PDB file of C-alpha atoms in Angstrom:
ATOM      1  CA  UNK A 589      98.252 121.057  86.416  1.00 64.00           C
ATOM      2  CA  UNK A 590      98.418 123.509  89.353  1.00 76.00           C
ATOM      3  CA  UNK A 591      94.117 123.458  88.939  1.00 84.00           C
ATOM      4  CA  UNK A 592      94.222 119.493  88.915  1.00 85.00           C
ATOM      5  CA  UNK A 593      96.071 118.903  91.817  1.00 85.00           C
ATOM      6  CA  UNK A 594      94.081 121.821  93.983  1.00 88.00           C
ATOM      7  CA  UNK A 595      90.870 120.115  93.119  1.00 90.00           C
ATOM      8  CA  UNK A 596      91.984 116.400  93.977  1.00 91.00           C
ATOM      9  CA  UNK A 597      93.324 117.973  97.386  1.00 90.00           C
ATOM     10  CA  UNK A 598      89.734 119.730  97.969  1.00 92.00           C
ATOM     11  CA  UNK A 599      87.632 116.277  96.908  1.00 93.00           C
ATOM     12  CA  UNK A 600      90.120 114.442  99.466  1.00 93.00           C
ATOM     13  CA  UNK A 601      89.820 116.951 102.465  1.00 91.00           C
ATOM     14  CA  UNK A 602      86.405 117.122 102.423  1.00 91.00           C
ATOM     15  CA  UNK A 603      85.953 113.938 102.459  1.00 92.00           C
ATOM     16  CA  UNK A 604      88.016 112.960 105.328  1.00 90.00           C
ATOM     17  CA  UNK A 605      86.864 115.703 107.407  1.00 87.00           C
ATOM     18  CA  UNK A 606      83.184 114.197 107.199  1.00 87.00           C
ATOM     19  CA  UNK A 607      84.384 110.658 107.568  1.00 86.00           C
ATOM     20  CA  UNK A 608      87.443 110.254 110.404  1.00 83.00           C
ATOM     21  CA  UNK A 609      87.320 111.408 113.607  1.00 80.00           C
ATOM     22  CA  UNK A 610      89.147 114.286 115.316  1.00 77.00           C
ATOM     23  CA  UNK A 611      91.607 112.382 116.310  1.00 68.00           C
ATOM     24  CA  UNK A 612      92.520 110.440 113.298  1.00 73.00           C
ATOM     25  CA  UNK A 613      91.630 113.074 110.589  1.00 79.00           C
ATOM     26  CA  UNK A 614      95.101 114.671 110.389  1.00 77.00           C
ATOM     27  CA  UNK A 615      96.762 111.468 110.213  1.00 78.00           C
ATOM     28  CA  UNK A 616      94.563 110.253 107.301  1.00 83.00           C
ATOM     29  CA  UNK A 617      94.953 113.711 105.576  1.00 87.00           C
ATOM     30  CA  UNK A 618      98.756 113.585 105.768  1.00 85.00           C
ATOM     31  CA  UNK A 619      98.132 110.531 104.282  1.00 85.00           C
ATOM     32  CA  UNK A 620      96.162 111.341 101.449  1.00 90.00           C
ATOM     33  CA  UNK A 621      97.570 114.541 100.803  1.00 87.00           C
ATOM     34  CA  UNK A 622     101.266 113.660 100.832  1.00 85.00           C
ATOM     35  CA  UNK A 623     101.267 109.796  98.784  1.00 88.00           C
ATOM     36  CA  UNK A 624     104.277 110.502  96.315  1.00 84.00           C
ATOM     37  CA  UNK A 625     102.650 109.838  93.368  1.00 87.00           C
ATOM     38  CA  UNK A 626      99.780 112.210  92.994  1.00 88.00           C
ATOM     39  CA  UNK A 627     102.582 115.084  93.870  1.00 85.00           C
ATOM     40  CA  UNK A 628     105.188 113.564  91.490  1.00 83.00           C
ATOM     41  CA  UNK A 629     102.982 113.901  88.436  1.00 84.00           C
ATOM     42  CA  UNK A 630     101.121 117.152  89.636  1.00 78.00           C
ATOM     43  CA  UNK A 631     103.316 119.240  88.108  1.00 71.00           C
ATOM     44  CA  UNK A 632     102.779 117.696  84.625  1.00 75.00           C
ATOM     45  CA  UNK A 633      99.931 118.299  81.902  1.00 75.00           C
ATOM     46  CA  UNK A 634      98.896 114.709  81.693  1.00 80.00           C
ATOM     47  CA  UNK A 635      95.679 113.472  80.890  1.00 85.00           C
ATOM     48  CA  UNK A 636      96.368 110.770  84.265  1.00 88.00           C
ATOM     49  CA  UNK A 637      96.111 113.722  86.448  1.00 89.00           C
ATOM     50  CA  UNK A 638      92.194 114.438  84.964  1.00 91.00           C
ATOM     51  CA  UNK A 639      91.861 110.634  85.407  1.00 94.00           C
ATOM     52  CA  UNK A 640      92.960 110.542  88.923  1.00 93.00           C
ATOM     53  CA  UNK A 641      90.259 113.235  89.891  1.00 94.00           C
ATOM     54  CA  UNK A 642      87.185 111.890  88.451  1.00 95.00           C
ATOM     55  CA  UNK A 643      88.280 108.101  89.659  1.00 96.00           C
ATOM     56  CA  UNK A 644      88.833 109.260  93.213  1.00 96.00           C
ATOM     57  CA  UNK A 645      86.089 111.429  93.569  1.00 95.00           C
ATOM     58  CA  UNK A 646      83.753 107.949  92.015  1.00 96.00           C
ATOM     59  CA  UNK A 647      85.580 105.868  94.761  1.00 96.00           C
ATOM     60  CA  UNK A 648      84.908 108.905  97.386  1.00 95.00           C
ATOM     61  CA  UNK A 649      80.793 108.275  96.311  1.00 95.00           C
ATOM     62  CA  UNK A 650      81.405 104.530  96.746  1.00 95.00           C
ATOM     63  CA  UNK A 651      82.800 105.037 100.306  1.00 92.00           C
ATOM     64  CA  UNK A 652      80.547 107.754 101.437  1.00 90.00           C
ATOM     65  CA  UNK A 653      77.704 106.599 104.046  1.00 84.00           C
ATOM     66  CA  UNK A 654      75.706 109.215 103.202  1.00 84.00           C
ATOM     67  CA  UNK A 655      74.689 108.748  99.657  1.00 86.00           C
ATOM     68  CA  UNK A 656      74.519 112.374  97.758  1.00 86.00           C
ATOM     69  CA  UNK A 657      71.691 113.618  95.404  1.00 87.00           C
ATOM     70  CA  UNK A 658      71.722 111.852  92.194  1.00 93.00           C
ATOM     71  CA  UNK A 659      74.035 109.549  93.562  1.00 94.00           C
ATOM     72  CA  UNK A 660      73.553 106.987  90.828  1.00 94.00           C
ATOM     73  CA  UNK A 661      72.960 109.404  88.103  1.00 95.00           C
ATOM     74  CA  UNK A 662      76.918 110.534  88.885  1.00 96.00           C
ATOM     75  CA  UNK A 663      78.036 106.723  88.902  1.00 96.00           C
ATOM     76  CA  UNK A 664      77.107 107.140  85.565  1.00 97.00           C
ATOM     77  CA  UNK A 665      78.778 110.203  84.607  1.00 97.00           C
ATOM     78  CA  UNK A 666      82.015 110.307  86.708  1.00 96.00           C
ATOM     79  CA  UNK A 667      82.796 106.233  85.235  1.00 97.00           C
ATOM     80  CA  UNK A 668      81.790 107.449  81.338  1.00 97.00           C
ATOM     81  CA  UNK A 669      84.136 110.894  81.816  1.00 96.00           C
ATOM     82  CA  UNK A 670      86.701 108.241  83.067  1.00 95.00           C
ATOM     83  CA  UNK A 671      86.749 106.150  80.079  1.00 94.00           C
ATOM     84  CA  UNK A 672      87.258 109.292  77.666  1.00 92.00           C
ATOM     85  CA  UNK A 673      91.095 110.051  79.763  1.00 92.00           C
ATOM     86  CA  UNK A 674      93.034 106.947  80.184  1.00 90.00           C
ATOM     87  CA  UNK A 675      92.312 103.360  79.109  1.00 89.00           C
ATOM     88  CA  UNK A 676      94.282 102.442  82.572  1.00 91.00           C
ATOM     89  CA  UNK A 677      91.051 104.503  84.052  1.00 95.00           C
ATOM     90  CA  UNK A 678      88.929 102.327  81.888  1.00 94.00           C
ATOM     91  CA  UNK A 679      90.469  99.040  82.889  1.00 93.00           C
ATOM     92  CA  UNK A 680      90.019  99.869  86.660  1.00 97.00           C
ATOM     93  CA  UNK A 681      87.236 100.755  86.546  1.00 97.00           C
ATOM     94  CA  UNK A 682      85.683  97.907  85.003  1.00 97.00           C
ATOM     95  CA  UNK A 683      87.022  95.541  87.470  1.00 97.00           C
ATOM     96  CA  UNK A 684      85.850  98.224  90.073  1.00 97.00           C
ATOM     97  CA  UNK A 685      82.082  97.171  88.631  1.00 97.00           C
ATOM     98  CA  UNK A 686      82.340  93.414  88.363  1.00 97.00           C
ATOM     99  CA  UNK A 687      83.871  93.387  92.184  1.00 96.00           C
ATOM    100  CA  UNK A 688      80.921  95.395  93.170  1.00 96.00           C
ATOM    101  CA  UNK A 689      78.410  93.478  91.543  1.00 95.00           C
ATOM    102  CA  UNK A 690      80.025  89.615  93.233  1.00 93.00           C
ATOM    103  CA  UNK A 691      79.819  92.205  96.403  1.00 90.00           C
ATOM    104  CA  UNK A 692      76.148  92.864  96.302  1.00 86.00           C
ATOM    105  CA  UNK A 693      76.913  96.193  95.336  1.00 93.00           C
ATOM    106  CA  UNK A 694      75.118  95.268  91.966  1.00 94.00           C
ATOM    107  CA  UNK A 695      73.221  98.850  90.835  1.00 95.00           C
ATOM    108  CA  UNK A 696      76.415 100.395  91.566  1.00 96.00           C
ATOM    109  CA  UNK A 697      78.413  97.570  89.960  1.00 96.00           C
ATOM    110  CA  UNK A 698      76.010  98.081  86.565  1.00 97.00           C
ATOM    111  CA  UNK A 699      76.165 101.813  86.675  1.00 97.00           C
ATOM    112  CA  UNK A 700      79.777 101.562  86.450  1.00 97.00           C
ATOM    113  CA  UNK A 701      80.114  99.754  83.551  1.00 97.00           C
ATOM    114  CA  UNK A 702      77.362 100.827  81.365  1.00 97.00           C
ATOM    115  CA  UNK A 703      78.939 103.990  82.185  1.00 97.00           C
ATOM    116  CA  UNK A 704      82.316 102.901  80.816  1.00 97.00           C
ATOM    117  CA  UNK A 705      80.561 101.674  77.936  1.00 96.00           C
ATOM    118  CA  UNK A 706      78.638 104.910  77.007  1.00 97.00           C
ATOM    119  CA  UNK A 707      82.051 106.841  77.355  1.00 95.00           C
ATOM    120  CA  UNK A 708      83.627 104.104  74.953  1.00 93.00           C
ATOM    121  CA  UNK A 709      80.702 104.013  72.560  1.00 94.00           C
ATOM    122  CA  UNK A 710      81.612 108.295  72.449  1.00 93.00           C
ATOM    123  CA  UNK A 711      84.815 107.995  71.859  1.00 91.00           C
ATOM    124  CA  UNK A 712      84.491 105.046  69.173  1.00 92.00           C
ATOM    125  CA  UNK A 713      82.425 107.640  67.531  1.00 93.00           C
ATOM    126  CA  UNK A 714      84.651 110.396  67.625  1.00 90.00           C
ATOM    127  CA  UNK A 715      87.369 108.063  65.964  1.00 86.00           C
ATOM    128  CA  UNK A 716      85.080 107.228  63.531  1.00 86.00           C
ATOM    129  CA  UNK A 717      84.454 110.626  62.712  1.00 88.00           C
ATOM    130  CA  UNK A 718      87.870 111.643  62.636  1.00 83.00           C
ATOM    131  CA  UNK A 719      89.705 108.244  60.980  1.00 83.00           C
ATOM    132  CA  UNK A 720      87.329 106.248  59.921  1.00 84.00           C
ATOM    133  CA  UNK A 721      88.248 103.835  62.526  1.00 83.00           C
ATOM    134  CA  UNK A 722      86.243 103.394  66.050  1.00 85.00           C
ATOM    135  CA  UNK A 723      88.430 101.150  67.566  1.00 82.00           C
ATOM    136  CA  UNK A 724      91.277 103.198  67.154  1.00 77.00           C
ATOM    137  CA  UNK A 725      91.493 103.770  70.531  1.00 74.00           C
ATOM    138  CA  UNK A 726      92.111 100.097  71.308  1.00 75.00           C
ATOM    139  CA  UNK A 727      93.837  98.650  67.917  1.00 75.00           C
ATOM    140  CA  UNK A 728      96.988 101.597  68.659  1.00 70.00           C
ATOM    141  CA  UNK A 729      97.826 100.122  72.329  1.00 67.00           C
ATOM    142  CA  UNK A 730      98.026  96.856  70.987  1.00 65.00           C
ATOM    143  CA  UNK A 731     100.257  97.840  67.466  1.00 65.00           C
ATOM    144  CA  UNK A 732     102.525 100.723  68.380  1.00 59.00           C
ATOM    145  CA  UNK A 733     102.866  99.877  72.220  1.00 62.00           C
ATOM    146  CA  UNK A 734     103.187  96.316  72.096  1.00 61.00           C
ATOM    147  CA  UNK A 735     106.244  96.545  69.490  1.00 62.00           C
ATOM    148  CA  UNK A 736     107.630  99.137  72.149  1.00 65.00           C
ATOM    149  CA  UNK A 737     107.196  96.386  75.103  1.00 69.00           C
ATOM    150  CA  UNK A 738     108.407  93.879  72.649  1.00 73.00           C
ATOM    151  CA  UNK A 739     111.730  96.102  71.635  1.00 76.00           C
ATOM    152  CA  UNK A 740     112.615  96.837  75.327  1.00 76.00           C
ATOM    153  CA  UNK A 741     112.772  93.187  76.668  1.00 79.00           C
ATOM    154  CA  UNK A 742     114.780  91.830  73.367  1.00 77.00           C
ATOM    155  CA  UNK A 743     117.176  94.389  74.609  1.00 79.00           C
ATOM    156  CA  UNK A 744     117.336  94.465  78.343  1.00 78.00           C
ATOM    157  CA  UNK A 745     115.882  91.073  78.851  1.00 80.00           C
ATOM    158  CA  UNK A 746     112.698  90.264  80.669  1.00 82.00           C
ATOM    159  CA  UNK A 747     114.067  90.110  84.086  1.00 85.00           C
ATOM    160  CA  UNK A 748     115.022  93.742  83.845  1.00 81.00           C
ATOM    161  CA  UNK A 749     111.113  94.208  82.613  1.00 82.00           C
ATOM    162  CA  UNK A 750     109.973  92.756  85.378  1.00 86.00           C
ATOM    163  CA  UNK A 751     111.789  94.740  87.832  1.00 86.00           C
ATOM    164  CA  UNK A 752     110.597  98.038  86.362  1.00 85.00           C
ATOM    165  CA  UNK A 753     107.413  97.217  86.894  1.00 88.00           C
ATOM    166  CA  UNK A 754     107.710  95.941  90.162  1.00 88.00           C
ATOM    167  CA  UNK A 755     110.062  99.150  91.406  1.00 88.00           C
ATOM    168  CA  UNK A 756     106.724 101.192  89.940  1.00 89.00           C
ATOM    169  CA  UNK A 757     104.453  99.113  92.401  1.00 90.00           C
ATOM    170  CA  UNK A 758     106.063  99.309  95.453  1.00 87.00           C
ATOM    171  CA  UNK A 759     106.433 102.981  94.346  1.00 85.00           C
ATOM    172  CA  UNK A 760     102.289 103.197  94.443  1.00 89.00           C
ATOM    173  CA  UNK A 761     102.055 100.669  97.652  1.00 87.00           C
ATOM    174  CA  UNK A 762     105.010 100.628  99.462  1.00 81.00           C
ATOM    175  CA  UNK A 763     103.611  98.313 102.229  1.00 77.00           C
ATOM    176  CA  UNK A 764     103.234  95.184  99.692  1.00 75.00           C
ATOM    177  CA  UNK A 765     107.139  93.579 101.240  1.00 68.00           C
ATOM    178  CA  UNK A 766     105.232  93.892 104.522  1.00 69.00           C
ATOM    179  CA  UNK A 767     102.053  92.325 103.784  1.00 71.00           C
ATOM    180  CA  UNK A 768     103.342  89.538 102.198  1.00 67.00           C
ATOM    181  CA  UNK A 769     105.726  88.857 105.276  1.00 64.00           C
ATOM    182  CA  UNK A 770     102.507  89.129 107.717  1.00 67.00           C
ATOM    183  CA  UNK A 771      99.472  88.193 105.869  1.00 69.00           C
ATOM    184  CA  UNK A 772      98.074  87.458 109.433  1.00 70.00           C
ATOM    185  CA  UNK A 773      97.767  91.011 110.046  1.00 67.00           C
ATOM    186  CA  UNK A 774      96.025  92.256 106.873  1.00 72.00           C
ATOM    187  CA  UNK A 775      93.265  88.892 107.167  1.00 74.00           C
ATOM    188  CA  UNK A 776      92.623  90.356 110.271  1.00 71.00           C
ATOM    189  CA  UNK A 777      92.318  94.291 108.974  1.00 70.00           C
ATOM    190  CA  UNK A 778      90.116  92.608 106.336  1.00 72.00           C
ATOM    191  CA  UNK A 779      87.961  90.369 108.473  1.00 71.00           C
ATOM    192  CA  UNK A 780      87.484  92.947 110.789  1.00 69.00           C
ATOM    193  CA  UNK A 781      87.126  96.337 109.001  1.00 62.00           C
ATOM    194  CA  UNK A 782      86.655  96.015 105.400  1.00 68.00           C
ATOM    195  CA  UNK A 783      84.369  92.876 104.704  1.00 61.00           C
ATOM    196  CA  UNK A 784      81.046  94.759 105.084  1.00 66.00           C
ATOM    197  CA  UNK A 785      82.117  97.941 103.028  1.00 81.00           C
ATOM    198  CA  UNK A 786      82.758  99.095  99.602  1.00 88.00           C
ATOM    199  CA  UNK A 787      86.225  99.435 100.735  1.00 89.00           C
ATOM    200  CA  UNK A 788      86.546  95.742  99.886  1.00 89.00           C
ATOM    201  CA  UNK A 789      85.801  95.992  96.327  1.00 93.00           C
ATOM    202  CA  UNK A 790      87.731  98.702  95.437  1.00 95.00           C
ATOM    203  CA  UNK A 791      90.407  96.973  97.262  1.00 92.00           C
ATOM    204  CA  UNK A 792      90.489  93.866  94.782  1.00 93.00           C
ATOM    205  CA  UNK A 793      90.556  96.102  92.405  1.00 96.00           C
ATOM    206  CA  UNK A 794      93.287  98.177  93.407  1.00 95.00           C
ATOM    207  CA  UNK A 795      95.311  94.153  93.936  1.00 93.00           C
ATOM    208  CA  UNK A 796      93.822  93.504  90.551  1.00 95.00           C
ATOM    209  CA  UNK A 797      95.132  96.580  88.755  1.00 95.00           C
ATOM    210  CA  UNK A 798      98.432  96.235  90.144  1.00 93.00           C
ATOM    211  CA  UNK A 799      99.033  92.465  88.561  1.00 92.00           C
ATOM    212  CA  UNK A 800      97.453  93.091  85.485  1.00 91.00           C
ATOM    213  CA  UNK A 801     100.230  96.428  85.382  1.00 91.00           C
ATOM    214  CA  UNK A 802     102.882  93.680  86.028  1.00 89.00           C
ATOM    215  CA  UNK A 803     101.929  91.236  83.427  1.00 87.00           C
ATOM    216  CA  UNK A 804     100.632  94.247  80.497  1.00 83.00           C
ATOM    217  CA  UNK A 805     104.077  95.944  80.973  1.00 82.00           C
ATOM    218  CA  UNK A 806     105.401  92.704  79.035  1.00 82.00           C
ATOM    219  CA  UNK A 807     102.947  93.348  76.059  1.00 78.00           C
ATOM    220  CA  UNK A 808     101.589  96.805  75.934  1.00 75.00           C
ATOM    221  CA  UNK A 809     103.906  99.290  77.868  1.00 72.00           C
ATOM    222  CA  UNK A 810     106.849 101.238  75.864  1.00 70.00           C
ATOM    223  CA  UNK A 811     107.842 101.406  79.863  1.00 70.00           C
ATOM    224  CA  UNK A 812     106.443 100.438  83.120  1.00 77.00           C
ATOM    225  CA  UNK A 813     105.512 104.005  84.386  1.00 83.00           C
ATOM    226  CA  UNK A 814     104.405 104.490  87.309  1.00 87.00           C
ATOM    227  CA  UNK A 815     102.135 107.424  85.915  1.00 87.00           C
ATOM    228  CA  UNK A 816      99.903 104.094  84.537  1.00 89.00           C
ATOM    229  CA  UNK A 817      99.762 103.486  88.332  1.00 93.00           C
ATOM    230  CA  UNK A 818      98.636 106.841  89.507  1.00 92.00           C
ATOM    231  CA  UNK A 819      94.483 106.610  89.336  1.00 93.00           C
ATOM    232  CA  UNK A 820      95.124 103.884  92.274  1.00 94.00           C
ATOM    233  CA  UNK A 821      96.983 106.349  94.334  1.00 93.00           C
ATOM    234  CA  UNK A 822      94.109 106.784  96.093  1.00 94.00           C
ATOM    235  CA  UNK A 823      93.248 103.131  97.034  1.00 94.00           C
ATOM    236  CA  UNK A 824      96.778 102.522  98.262  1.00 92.00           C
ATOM    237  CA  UNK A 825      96.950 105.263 100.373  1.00 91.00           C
ATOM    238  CA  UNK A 826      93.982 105.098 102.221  1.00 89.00           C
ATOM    239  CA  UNK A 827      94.522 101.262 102.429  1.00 87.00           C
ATOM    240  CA  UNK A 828      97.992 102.473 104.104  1.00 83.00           C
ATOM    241  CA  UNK A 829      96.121 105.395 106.418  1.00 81.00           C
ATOM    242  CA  UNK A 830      93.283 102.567 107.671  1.00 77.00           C
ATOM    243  CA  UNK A 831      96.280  99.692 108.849  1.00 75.00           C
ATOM    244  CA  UNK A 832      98.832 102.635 110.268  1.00 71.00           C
ATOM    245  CA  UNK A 833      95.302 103.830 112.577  1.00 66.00           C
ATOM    246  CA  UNK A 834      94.967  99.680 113.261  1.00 62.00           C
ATOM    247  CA  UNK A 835      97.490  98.066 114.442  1.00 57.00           C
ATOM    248  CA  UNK A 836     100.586  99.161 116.463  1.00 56.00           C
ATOM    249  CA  UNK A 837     102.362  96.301 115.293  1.00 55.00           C
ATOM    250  CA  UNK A 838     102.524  97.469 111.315  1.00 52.00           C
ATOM    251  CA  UNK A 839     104.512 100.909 113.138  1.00 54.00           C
ATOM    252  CA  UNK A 840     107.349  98.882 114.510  1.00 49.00           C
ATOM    253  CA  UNK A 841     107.878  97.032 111.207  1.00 54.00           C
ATOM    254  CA  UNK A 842     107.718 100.158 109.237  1.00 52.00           C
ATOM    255  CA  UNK A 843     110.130 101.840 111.988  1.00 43.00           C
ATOM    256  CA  UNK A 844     112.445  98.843 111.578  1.00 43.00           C
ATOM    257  CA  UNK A 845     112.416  98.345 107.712  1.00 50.00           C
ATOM    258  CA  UNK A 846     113.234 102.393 107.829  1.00 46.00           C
ATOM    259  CA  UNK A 847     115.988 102.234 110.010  1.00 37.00           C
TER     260      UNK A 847
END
């Protein structure tokens, strides 16, 4: 675990110390470095830690102006690798590649998925191999989990559902109270900063991930985790490190919702 986390905090740094300026690079690190989920779940073995390094690093190549060597060709690999850890990884990323492709971003947007699909194909075989069954994979999350989601509201209600799932969202965004108080301010982040960037897709994705979270946690979840949140730590956080560097106004609400 130790390993995972010192490699996601390497991927990040470098990264931001190409990308910000002087001036705003420690700000964006602290950022980065310091969003509670990543460092709640560091110090378990769980396959969402492995997930949350390949995804970032793939959303690190998106945002990257300077496109690496065999940029395309690691597309490719980092979305397959992706679908063999989580299915949460999986499900983001797939709406990561139909965003990109509406976005113009369509090689990318392909590469993506037929990625995901290769990974699932491999791991359809290995079930196979091992069960006789290739959509193992799937067919469990919807049998075993689903009774679990099923159990948990017949007992606690769904309102109490609900508001598990929510507490694990504003525990991966915690600026979502503020943004829907002053959508004004966030049109005019997005207008302004993110409309021309792959920062915008993986956005919408990131909004995306969070409702389909709310609204699986009724079927699929034994509980609303926030661990299922943790491969869009990343988004969240550098969404929150690029409207704290914008506007002055976002401070004195977060000052005043502190205090």
């Amino acid at each position: 675990p130790f390993l995972l986390q010192l490699i996601y905090v390497i991927i990040i740094t470098n990264w931001v110390v190409k990308t910000y300026p002087v001036a705003k690079t420690n700000r964006t690190l602290f950022v980065l470095l310091f969003w509670p989920l990543p460092i709640l779940f560091a110090g378990f073995n769980l396959s969402e830690s492995l997930a949350l390094i390949l995804v970032t690093y793939l959303f690190i190549l998106l945002l990257k102006e300077t496109k690496p060597k065999l940029f395309f060709l690691q597309l490719f690999l980092f979305a397959a690798l992706s679908a063999l850890t989580r299915h949460e990884a999986t499900a983001f990323l797939g709406m990561l590649g139909v965003f990109l492709f509406l976005f113009k971003y369509r090689k990318e947007g392909v590469l993506i998925i037929s990625g995901l699909f290769f990974g699932l194909l491999v791991f359809s075989i290995w079930n196979y191999s091992q069960i006789n069954e290739p959509l193992f994979w799937l067919s469990s999350k919807f049998n075993a989990s689903g009774a679990g989601a099923k159990d948990i509201i017949e007992t606690y209600g769904l309102s109490a559902r609900i508001s598990e799932s929510l507490l694990a969202v504003f525990f991966v965004f915690p600026l979502i109270p503020f943004l829907l108080q002053s959508p004004k301010i966030f049109n005019q982040y997005w207008t302004s900063s993110v409309s021309k960037s792959a920062r915008q897709p993986i956005y919408l994705s990131a909004f995306s991930f969070i409702l389909i979270f709310v609204l699986a946690s009724l079927f699929f979840f034994h509980g609303a985790d926030p661990k299922y949140l943790l491969i869009a730590a990343f988004p969240f956080a550098l969404l929150t490190s690029d409207l704290l560097h914008s506007f002055s106004p976002i401070r004195k609400k977060i000052i005043y919702y502190s205090i």
